[in-house]
Amino acid sequence: MDYNDMKYRMCNGCDRGLCSCAVGRQDRQLNTYDWLAGVPGNSRSTDLVEVQFKNTRKGYYHNDNNLELKKGDIVAVEANPGHDIGVVSLTGRLVKLQIKKANLKSADDIKRIYRIAKPVDMEKYEEAKSREHDTMIQSRQIAKDLGLQMKIGDVEYQGDGNKAIFYYIADERVDFRQLIKVLAETFHVRIEMKQIGTRQEAGRIGGTGPCGRELCCATWMKNFVSVSTNAARHQDISLNPQKLAGMCAKLKCCLNYEVDEYIEARQSIPGKEIVLQTMDSDYYQFKIDILSHQLTYSTDKNLAANLETISAERANEIIAMNKRGEKPVSLLEEDKIKEPSKPIDLLANADISRFDKAKKKKSRNRSGNNSNVNNNRQNKLQQQTQNDNLQNEQQGKQNVPVNRNAKENNNRPNRNNNTVQSDSTNTNRNKKNHRRRPNNNNKKPKTEGNQ
């Protein structure tokens, strides 16, 4: 081994647009963490190089010219026809493992790298990329005019501008032979149609999942595995389509990440149909915590009654005892005594006077006019209340004969009680005659002797 390979170089900041000698996160999708980047001789162990293009498209090439390539280098690679421009995303021993994942069995699929991209190559590349959006909009209109049930999601031009790849989504098989002819006549390039699914479409667009991180299909997943609802059942997840579906409207790929551990943990947990028999009652399985091996049992089959939480080992012990015809005293172990339930004091750590508010002191310094107005209002309310009470009493005594002298005496003001009484009889006469009673305040009231 050469001495130069043994040297360890420290990388500070960014190296060719990427940090930590191509070990860290790159600015493109489907990043592969090269954990062998610091191993001496890793880059020379193989001439295979992984190159990434627009979105999630990757290719594998031979470095026949022995170029010193690093993660993040922009290179010109062989294409059919012409050449394409891509970015080196991985070098060294990990490329062989990536090729196995991509299922590239034929050696013809692996082309070669020409050179590191020159300024002339980059000018053609930028010119071709600037036409992609307009081409996508026009191609959508052409497909609509032809009546094709398909959606063109994206267009990718080759680095030299001689070829264009149209990515489309379709639920059924589409005959796009006429579409290819029209597109070739319109854009004067070689056309390649590539169908993608909804998962690839979500990975191409990217986004943030409900977990708060980038979508797996947009960061590191390249091969998609089928996901079924059995994965949710094994993990005891509610079958809610809105929660189980991802950005692509399919089942989330992350449902398969931990399903094997849940299946293994379930093997030591008793089934839901097994009933635990004790001296006091029979217990039915109410809920389980798979990873912590904790089971909760209830004395009712459908309701939560007298819940008891025990471990899976204790449940298996009780099942073995029941098979022998024995019944334990309770679900809990003998050395463990259930603590009596205590009433919960909601105001244990609270201040009782927290709802009390300091009353605002009313200002006593008021003007004389305000006090007079309030006194007048109180007098009017008091007089009106007394008048209403007197009318109610007299209406109840309309059919009873009343002495005129007593009636007049009752209508006189009572100086001792300082109350005001109204004459209901005079009021009724005034209403009939439609005229006001003359003021007789100056006249002396009649007594019994004068009458």
Coordinates of C-alpha atoms in Angstrom, one line a residue, residues 34 36-37 41-50 69 88 90-98:
D34 CA -20.6 7.1 2.6
L36 CA -16.3 4.3 4.2
A37 CA -15.1 7.7 2.9
G41 CA -7.8 3.1 -0.3
N42 CA -11.6 3.0 -0.5
S43 CA -11.9 5.1 -3.6
R44 CA -9.3 2.9 -5.5
S45 CA -10.9 -0.4 -4.5
T46 CA -13.2 -0.2 -7.6
D47 CA -13.6 2.0 -10.7
L48 CA -17.4 2.1 -10.4
V49 CA -19.0 5.4 -9.7
E50 CA -22.6 6.3 -8.9
L69 CA -13.5 11.9 -8.4
V88 CA -21.1 12.1 -8.5
L90 CA -21.0 7.8 -4.3
T91 CA -17.5 6.2 -4.9
G92 CA -15.7 3.2 -3.5
R93 CA -16.9 -0.1 -2.2
L94 CA -20.5 1.0 -1.4
V95 CA -21.2 1.4 -5.2
K96 CA -21.2 -2.4 -5.6
L97 CA -23.9 -2.8 -3.0
Q98 CA -25.9 -0.1 -4.6

